[in-house]
Tab-separated table of C-alpha atoms and ligand atoms in Angstrom:
chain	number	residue	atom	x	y	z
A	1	UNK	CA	0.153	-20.579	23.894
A	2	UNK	CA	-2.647	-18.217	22.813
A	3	UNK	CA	-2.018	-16.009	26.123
A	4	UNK	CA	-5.849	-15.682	27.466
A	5	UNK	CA	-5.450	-12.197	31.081
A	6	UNK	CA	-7.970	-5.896	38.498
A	7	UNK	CA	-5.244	-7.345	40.644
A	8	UNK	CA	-5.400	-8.320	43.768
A	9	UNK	CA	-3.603	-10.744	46.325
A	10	UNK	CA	-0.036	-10.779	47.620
A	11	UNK	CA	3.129	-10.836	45.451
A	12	UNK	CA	6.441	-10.479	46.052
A	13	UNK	CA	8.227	-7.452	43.721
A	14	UNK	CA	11.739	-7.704	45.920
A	15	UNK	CA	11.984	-10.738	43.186
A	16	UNK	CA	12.037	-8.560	40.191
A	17	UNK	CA	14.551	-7.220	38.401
A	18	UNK	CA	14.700	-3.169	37.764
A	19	UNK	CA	13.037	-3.852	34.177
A	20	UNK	CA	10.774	-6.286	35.613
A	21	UNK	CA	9.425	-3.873	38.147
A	22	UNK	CA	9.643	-0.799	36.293
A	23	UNK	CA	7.612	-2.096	33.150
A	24	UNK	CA	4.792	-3.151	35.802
A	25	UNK	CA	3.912	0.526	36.430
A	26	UNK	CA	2.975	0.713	31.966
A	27	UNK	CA	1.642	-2.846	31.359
A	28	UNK	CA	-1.795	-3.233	30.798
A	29	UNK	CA	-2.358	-6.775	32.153
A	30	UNK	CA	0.190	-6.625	35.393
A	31	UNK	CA	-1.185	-3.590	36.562
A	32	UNK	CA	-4.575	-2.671	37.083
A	33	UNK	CA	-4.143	0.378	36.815
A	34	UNK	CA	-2.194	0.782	33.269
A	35	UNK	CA	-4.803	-1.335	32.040
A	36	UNK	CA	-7.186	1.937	31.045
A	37	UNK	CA	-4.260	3.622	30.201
A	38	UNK	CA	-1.745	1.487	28.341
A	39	UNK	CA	-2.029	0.070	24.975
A	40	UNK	CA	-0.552	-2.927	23.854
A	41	UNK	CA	0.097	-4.572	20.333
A	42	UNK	CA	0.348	-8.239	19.731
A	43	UNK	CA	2.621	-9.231	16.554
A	44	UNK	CA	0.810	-12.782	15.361
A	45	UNK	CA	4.040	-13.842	14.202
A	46	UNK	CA	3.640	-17.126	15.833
A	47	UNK	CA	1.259	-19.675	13.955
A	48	UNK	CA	2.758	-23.179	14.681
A	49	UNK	CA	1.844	-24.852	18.099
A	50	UNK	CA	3.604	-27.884	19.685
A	51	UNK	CA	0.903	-29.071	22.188
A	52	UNK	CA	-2.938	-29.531	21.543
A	53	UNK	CA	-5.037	-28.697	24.091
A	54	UNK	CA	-8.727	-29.358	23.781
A	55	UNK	CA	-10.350	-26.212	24.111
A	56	UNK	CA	-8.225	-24.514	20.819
A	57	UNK	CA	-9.259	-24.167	17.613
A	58	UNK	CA	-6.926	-21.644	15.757
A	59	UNK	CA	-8.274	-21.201	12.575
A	60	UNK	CA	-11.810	-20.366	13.543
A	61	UNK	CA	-11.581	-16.676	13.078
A	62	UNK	CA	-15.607	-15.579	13.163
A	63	UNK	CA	-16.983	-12.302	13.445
A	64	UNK	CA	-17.934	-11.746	16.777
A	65	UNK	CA	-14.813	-13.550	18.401
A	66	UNK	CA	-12.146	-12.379	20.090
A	67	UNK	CA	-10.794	-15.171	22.334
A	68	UNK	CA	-7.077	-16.305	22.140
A	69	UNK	CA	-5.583	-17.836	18.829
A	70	UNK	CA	-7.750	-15.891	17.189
A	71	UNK	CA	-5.892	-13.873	14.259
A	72	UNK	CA	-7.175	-12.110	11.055
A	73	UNK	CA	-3.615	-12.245	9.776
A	74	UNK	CA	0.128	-13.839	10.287
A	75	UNK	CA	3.017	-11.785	9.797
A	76	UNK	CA	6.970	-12.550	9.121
A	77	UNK	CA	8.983	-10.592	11.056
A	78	UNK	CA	9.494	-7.429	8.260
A	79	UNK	CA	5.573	-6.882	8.588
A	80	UNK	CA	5.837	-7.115	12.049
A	81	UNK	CA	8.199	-4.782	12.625
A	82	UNK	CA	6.559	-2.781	9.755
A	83	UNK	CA	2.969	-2.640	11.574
A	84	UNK	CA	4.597	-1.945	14.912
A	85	UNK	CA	5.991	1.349	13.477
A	86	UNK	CA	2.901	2.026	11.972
A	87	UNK	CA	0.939	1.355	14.985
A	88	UNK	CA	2.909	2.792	17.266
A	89	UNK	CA	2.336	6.634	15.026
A	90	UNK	CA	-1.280	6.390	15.933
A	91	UNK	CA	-0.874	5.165	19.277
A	92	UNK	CA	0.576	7.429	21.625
A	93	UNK	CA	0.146	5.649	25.130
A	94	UNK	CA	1.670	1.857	22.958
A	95	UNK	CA	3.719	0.484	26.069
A	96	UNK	CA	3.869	-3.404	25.589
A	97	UNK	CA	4.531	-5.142	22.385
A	98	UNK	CA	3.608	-8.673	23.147
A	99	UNK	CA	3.378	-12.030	20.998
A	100	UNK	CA	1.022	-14.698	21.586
A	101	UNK	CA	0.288	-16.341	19.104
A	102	UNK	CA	-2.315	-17.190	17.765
A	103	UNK	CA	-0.034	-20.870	18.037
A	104	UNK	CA	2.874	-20.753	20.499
A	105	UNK	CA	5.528	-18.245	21.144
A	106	UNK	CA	7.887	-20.814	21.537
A	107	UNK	CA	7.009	-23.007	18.690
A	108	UNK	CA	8.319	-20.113	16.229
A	109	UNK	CA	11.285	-18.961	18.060
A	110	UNK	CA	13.548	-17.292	15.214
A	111	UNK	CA	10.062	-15.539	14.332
A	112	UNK	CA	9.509	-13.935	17.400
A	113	UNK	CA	13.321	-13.427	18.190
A	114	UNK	CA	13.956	-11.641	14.798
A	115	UNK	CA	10.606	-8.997	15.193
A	116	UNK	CA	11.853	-8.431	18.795
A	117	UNK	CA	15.124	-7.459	17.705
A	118	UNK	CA	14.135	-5.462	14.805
A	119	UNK	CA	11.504	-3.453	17.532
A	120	UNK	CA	14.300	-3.630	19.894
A	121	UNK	CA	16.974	-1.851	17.681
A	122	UNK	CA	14.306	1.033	16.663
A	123	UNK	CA	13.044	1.310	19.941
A	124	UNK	CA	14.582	0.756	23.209
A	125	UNK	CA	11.742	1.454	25.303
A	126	UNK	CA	8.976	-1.116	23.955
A	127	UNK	CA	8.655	-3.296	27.128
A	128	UNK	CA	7.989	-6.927	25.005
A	129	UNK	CA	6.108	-9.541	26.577
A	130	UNK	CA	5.824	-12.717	25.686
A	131	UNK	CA	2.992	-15.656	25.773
A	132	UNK	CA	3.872	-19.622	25.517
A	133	UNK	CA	2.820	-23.256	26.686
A	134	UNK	CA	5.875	-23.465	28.340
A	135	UNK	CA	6.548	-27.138	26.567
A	136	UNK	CA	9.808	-25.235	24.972
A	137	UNK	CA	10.737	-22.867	27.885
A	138	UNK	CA	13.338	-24.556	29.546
A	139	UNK	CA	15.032	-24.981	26.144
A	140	UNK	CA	14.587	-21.008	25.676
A	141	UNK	CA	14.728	-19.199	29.052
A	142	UNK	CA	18.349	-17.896	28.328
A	143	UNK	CA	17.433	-16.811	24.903
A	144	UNK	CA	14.411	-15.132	26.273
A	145	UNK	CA	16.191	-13.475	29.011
A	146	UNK	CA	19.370	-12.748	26.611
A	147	UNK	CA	16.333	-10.907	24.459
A	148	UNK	CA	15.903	-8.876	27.227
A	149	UNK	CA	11.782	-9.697	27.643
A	150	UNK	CA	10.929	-9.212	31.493
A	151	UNK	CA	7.578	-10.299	31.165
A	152	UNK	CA	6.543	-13.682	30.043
A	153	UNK	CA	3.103	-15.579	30.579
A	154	UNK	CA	3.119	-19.458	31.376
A	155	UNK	CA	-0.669	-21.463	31.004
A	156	UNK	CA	-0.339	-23.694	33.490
A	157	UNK	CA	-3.508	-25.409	33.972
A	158	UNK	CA	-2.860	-28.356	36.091
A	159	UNK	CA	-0.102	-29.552	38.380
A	160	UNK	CA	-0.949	-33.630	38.099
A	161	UNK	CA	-0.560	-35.434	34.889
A	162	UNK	CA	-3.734	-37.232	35.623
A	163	UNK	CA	-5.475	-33.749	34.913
A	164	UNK	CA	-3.462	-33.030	32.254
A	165	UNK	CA	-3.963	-35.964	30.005
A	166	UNK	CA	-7.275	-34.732	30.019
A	167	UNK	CA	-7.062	-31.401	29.194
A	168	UNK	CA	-4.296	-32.285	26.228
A	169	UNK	CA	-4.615	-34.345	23.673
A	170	UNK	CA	-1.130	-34.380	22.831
A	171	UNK	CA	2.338	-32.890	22.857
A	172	UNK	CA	4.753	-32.797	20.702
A	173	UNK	CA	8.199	-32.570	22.253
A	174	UNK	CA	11.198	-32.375	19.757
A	175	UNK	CA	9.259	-33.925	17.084
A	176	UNK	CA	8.004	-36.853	18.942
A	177	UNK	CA	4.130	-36.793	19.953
A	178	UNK	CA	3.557	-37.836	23.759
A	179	UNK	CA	-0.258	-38.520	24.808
A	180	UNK	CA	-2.052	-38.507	28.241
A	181	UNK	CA	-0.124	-38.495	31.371
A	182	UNK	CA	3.142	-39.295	29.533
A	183	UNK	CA	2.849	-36.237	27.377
A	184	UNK	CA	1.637	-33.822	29.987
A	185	UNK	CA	4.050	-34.876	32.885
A	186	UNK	CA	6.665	-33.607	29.578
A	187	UNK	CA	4.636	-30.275	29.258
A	188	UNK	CA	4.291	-29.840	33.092
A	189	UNK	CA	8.092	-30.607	33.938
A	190	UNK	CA	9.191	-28.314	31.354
A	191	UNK	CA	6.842	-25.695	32.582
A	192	UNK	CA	8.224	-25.536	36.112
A	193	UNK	CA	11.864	-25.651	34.876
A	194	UNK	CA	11.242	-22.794	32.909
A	195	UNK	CA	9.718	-21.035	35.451
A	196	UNK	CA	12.361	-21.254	37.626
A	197	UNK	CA	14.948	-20.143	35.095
A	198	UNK	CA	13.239	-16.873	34.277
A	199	UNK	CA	12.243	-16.063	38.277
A	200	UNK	CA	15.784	-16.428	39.257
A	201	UNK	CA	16.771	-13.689	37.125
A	202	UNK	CA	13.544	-11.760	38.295
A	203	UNK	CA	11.581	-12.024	35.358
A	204	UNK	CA	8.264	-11.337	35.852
A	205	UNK	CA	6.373	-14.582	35.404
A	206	UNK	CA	2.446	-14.449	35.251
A	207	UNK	CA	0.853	-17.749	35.145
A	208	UNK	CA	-2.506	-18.280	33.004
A	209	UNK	CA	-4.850	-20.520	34.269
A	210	UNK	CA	-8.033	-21.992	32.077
A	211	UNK	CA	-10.758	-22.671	34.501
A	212	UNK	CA	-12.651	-26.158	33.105
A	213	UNK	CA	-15.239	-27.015	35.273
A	214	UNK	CA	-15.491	-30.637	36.629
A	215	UNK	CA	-11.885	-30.998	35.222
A	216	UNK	CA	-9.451	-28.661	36.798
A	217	UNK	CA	-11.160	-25.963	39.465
A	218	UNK	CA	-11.169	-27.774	42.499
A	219	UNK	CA	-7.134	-28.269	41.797
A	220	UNK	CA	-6.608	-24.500	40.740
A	221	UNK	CA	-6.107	-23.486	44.371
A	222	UNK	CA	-3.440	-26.247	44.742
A	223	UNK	CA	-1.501	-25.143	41.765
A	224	UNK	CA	-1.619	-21.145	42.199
A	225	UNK	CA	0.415	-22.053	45.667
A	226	UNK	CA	2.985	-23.910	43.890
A	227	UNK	CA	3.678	-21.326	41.220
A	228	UNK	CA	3.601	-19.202	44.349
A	229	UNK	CA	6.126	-21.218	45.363
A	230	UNK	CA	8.452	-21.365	42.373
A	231	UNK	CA	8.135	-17.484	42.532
A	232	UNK	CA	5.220	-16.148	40.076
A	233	UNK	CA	4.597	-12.449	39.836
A	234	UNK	CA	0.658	-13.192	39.705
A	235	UNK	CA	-1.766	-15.621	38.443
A	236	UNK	CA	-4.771	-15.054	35.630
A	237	UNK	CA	-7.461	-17.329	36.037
A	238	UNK	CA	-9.547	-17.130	33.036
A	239	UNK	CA	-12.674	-19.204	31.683
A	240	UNK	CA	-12.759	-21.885	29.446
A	241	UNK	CA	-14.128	-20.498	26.142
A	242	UNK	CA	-15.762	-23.709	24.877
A	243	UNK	CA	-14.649	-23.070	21.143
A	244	UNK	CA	-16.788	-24.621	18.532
A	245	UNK	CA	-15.141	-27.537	16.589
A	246	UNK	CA	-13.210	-28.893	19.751
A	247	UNK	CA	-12.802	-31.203	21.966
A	248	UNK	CA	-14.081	-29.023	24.995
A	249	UNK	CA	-16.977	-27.614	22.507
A	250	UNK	CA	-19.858	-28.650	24.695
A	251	UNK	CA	-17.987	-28.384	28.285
A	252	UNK	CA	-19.827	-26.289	30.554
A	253	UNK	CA	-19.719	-22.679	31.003
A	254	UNK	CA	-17.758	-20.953	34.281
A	255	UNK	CA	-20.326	-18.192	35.401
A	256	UNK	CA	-18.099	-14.352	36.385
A	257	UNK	CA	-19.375	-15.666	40.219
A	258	UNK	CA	-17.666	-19.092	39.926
A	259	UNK	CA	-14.798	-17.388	38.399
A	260	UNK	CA	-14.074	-14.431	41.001
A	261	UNK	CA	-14.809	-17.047	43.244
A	262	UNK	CA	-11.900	-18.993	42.584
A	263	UNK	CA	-9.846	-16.123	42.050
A	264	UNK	CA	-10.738	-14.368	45.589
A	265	UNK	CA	-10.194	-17.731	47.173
A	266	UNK	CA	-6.417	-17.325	45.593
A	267	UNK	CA	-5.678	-14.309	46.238
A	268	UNK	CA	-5.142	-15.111	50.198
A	269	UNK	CA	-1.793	-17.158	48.232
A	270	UNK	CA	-1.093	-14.342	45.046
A	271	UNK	CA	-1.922	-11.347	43.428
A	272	UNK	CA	-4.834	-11.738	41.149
A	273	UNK	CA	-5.783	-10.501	37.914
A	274	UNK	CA	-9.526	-9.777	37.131
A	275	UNK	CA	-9.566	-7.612	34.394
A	276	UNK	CA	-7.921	-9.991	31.645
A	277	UNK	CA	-9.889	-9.510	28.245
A	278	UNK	CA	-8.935	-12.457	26.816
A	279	UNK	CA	-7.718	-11.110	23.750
A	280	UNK	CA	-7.208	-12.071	19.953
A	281	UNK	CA	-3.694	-12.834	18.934
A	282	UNK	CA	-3.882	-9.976	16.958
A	283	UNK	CA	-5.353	-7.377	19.285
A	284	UNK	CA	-3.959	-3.895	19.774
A	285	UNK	CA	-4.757	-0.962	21.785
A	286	UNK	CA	-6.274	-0.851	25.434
A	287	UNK	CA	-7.760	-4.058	27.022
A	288	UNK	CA	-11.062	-3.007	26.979
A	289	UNK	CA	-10.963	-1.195	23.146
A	290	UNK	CA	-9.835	-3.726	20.923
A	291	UNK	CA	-8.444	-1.556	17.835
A	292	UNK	CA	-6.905	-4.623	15.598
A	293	UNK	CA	-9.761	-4.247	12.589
A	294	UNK	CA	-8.060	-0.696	11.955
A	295	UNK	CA	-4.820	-2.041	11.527
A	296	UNK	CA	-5.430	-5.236	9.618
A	297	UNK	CA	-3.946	-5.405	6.455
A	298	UNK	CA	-1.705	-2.448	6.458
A	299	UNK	CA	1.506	-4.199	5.668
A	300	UNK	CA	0.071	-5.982	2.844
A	301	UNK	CA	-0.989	-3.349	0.314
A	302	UNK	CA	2.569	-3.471	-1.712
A	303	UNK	CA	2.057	-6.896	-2.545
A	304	UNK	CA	-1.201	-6.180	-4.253
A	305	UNK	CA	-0.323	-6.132	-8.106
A	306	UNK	CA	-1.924	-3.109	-9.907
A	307	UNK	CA	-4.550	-3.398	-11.938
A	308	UNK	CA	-5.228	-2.271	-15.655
A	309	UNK	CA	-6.819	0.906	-15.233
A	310	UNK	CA	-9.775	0.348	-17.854
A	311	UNK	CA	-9.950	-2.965	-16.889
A	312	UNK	CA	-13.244	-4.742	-15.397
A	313	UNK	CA	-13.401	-5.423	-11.501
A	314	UNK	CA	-15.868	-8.101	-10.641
A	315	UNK	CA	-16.147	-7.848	-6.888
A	316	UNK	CA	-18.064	-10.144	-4.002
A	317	UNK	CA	-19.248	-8.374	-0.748
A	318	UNK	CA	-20.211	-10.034	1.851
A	319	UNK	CA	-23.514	-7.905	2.886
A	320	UNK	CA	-26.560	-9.161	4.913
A	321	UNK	CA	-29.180	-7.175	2.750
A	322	UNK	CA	-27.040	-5.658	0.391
A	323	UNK	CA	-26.467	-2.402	1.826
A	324	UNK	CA	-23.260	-2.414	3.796
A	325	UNK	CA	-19.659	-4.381	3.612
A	326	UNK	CA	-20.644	-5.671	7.226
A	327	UNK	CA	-20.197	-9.433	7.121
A	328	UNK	CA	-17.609	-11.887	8.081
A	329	UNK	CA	-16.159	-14.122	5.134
A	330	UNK	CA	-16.925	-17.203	6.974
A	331	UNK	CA	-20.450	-16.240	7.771
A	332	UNK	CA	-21.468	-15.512	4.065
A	333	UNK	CA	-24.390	-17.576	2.698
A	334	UNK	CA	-24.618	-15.207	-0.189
A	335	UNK	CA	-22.556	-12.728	-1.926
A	336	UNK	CA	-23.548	-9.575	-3.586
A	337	UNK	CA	-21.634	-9.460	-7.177
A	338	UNK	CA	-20.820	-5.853	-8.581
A	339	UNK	CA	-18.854	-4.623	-11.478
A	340	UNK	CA	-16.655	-1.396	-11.008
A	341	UNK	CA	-16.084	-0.072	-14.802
A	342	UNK	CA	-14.718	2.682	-16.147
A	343	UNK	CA	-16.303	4.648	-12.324
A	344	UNK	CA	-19.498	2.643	-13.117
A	345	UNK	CA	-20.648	0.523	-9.986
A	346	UNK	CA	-23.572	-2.125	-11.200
A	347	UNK	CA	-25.003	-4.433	-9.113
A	348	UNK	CA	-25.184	-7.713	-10.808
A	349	UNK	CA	-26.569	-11.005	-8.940
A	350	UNK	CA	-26.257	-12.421	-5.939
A	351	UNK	CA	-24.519	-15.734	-5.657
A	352	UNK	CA	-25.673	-18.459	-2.885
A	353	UNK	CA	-22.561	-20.397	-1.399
A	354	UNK	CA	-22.284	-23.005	1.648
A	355	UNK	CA	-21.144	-21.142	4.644
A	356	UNK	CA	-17.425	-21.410	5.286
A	357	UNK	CA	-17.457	-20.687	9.169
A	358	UNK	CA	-19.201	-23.498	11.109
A	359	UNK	CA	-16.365	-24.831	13.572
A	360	UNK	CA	-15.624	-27.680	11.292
A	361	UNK	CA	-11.791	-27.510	10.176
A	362	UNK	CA	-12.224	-30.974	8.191
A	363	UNK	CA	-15.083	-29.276	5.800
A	364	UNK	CA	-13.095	-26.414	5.112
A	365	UNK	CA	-10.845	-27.318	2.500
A	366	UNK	CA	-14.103	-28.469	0.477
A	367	UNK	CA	-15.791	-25.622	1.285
A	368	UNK	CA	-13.312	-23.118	0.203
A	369	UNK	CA	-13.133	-24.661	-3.019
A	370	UNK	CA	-16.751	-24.285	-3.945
A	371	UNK	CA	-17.025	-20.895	-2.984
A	372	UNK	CA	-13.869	-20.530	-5.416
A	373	UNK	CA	-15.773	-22.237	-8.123
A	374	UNK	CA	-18.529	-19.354	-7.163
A	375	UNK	CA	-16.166	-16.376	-7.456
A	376	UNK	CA	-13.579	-17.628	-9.964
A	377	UNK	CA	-14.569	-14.459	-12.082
A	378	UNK	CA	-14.190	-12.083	-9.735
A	379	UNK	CA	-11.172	-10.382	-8.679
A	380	UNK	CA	-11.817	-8.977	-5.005
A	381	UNK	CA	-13.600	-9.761	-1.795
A	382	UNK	CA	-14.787	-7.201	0.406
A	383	UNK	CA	-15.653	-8.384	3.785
A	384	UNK	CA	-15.599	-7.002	7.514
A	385	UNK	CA	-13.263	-9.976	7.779
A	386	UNK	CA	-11.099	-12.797	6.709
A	387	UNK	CA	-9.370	-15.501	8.628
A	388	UNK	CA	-5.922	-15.496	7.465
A	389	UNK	CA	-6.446	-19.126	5.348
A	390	UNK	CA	-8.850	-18.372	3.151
A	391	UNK	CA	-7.392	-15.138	2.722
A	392	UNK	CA	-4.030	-16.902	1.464
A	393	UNK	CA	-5.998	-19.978	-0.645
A	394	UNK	CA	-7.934	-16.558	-2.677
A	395	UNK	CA	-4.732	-14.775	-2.885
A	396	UNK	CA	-3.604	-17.643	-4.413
A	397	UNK	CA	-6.061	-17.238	-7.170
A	398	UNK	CA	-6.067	-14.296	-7.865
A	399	UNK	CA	-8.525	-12.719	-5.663
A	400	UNK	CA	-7.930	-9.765	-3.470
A	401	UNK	CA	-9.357	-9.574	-0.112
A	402	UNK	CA	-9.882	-6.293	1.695
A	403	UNK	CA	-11.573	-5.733	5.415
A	404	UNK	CA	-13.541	-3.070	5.750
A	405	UNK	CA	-16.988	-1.639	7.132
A	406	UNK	CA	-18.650	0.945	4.913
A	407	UNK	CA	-21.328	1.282	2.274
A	408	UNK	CA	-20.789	-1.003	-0.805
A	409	UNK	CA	-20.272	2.058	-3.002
A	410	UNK	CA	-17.444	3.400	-0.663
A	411	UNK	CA	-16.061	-0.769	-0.274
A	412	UNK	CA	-15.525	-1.068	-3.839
A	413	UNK	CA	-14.314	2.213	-4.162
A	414	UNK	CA	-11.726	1.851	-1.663
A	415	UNK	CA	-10.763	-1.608	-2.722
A	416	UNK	CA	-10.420	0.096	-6.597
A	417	UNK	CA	-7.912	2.697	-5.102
A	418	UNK	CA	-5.785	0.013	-3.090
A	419	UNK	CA	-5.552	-2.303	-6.808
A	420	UNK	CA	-5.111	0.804	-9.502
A	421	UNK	CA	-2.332	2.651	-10.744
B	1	CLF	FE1	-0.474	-9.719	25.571
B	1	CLF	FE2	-0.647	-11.518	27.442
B	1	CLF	FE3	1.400	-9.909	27.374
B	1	CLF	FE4	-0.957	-8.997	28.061
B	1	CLF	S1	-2.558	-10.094	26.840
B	1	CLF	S2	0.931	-11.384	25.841
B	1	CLF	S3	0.253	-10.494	29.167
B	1	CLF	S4	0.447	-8.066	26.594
B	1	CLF	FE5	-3.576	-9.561	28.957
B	1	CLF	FE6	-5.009	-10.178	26.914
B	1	CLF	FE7	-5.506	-11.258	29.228
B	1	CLF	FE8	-3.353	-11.917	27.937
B	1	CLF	S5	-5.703	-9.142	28.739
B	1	CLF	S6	-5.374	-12.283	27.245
B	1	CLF	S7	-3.496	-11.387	30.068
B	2	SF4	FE1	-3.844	-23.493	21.167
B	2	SF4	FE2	-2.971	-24.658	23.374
B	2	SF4	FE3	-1.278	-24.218	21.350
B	2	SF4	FE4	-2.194	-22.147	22.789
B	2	SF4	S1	-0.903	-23.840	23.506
B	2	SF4	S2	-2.067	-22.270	20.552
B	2	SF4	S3	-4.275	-22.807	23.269
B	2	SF4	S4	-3.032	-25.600	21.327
């Protein structure tokens, strides 16, 4: 799971182990009071997911959004690793290395495993943190705990099948897909076993709880007292984000009131969190300062081949009025075309296309491939972003893409000094 996290409530820290407890003191999301002074880095090493629930949509990576699952980029394990040490230079106060996602944790084990380890061996102060389903956790708990992660988020958002068949559409246990109640009795079962594995070594377990109106809040109460009960560290109540191109798309919205609410009405049970952000799968830095756009890419520059130095660069910007880099790739209607040359920069057209971004994963393939008929000449994209699958499908032909926010002169000229000898 995507994981999407000031405290307050009872919890019980005799349960911890020294890590556990210790690494509360420097993580941003268990303690209040780290969380405006400790940074923390999620690797998106973890694409693949093994449960749908309706309110995700992965691949819609838009401008404005930061919600969880949302990634401008997937890395193997070497980038990971690679970013982290690059990250962690220009981040003093980096505490937490987490994963969550953008798919599940769990779902992309030897991923996750092999970037902790490499993190691990370089650094054995990182406290890692780790976000999942929990469909998979009773099959991992030993791994995770042999790992040596202390901190581990479960979303838990129901504790009766009957609500869960109607907040998943379907989960995929060991290759077999299970719907309604059948499937989410799995998810649930497995949820709870893992939970119990990681407490009884004194793992600090947070449970994340999407708030749906009219589907799950009145039972929210009822569930934070049996995590309580199996021995959570806290719970996160968060609201849904009704996602474009999802099942949950048009559900209603949960008001800050309704939500702190429901969490104060917990909090007589467990320790609350109220200052969860809901981050991106790729966010880094403090909760409330979002630094991922500065670190995008960073790994990636060696694979760009060089370019002849004389040679032509036809590049695409995606500007609103032709002045800045400072729109999203999915939110282009129109590209501005300019040649680089021999240090000449010439504007040349602008070229309509259909909008790639509109929640709709079944138009996208078509779409993408029209807006590569529009730009098969050109050899770069400069954009503030660029979900990580249209990245890879223009990569794939050819076309470099590079984030950035700046004047078009200084785009192209820092997208000419990342491609030339
Ligand atoms: Fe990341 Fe989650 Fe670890 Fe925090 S986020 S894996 S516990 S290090 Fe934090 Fe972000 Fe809220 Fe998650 S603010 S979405 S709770
Ligand atoms: Fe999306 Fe749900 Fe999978 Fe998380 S667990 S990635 S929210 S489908």
């Amino acid at each position: 799971m995507a994981c999407m996290g000031s405290c307050s409530g009872k919890s019980d820290e005799s349960n911890l182990n020294k890590k556990a407890l210790e690494g509360i003191e420097s993580h941003p999301c268990y303690s209040e009071k780290a969380h405006n002074q400790n940074a923390r880095m999620h690797l998106p090493v973890a694409p693949k997911c093994n449960i749908q629930c309706n309110y995700c949509n992965r691949l819609y990576d838009c401008v404005n959004e930061s919600r969880p699952g949302v990634t401008s980029e997937v890395l193997n394990p070497k980038e990971a690793f690679e970013k982290y040490n690059y990250v962690k230079e220009k981040i003093e106060n980096l505490t937490v290395v987490g994963i969550a996602g953008p798919g599940d944790a769990l779902a992309n084990f030897e991923e996750v495993k092999e970037s902790v380890l490499k993190i691990k061996n370089k650094d054995k102060n990182v406290i890692f943190c780790l976000s999942t389903n929990g469909l998979m956790l009773d099959e991992y708990a030993d791994e995770i705990i042999n790992l040596g992660i202390n901190h581990v988020t479960i979303t838990i958002n129901n504790i009766k099948p009957e609500i869960g068949a109607k907040i998943y559409e379907f989960v995929n246990y060991k290759g077999k897909i299970y719907k309604g109640e059948e499937g989410a009795a799995i998810l649930q079962e497995n949820q709870f076993k893992g939970l119990k594995k990681l407490v009884d070594v004194g793992v600090a377990v947070k449970v994340n709880i999407v708030m749906i109106k009219g589907i799950n809040e009145e039972h929210i109460p009822e569930l934070v007292k049996k995590v309580k009960e199996y021995g959570a560290f806290m719970t996160n109540i968060m609201a849904l984000i009704p996602a474009a191109g999802t099942v949950f798309e048009n559900m209603p919205l949960v008001s800050n009131k309704e939500l702190n609410e429901l969490r104060n009405k917990c909090s007589i049970n467990l320790k609350q969190m109220y200052h969860c952000q809901q981050c991106r799968a790729d966010a880094i830095g403090l909760l409330k300062q979002d630094r991922s756009i500065e670190f995008r890419n960073i790994t990636k520059t060696e694979k760009i081949e060089k370019v002849e130095q004389n040679k032509k660069l036809i590049i695409a910007i995606a500007s609103k009025e032709g002045k800045l880099v400072d729109q999203h790739f999915g939110q282009v209607e129109e590209f501005y075309i300019y040649s680089y040359e021999k240090d000449n920069i010439k504007f040349i057209e602008k070229r309509a296309v259909e909008k790639y971004c509109n929640g709709k994963e079944c138009e996208k393939d078509s779409k993408i491939d029209k807006i590569l008929k529009t730009l098969k000449d050109c050899n770069i994209v400069l954009s503030v972003r660029i979900g990580y699958e249209p990245k890879k499908i223009l990569k794939l032909n050819n076309i470099y893409t590079f984030e950035t926010y700046d004047t078009i002169e200084n785009g192209i000229l820092y997208a000419k000094s990342k491609t030339r000898e």
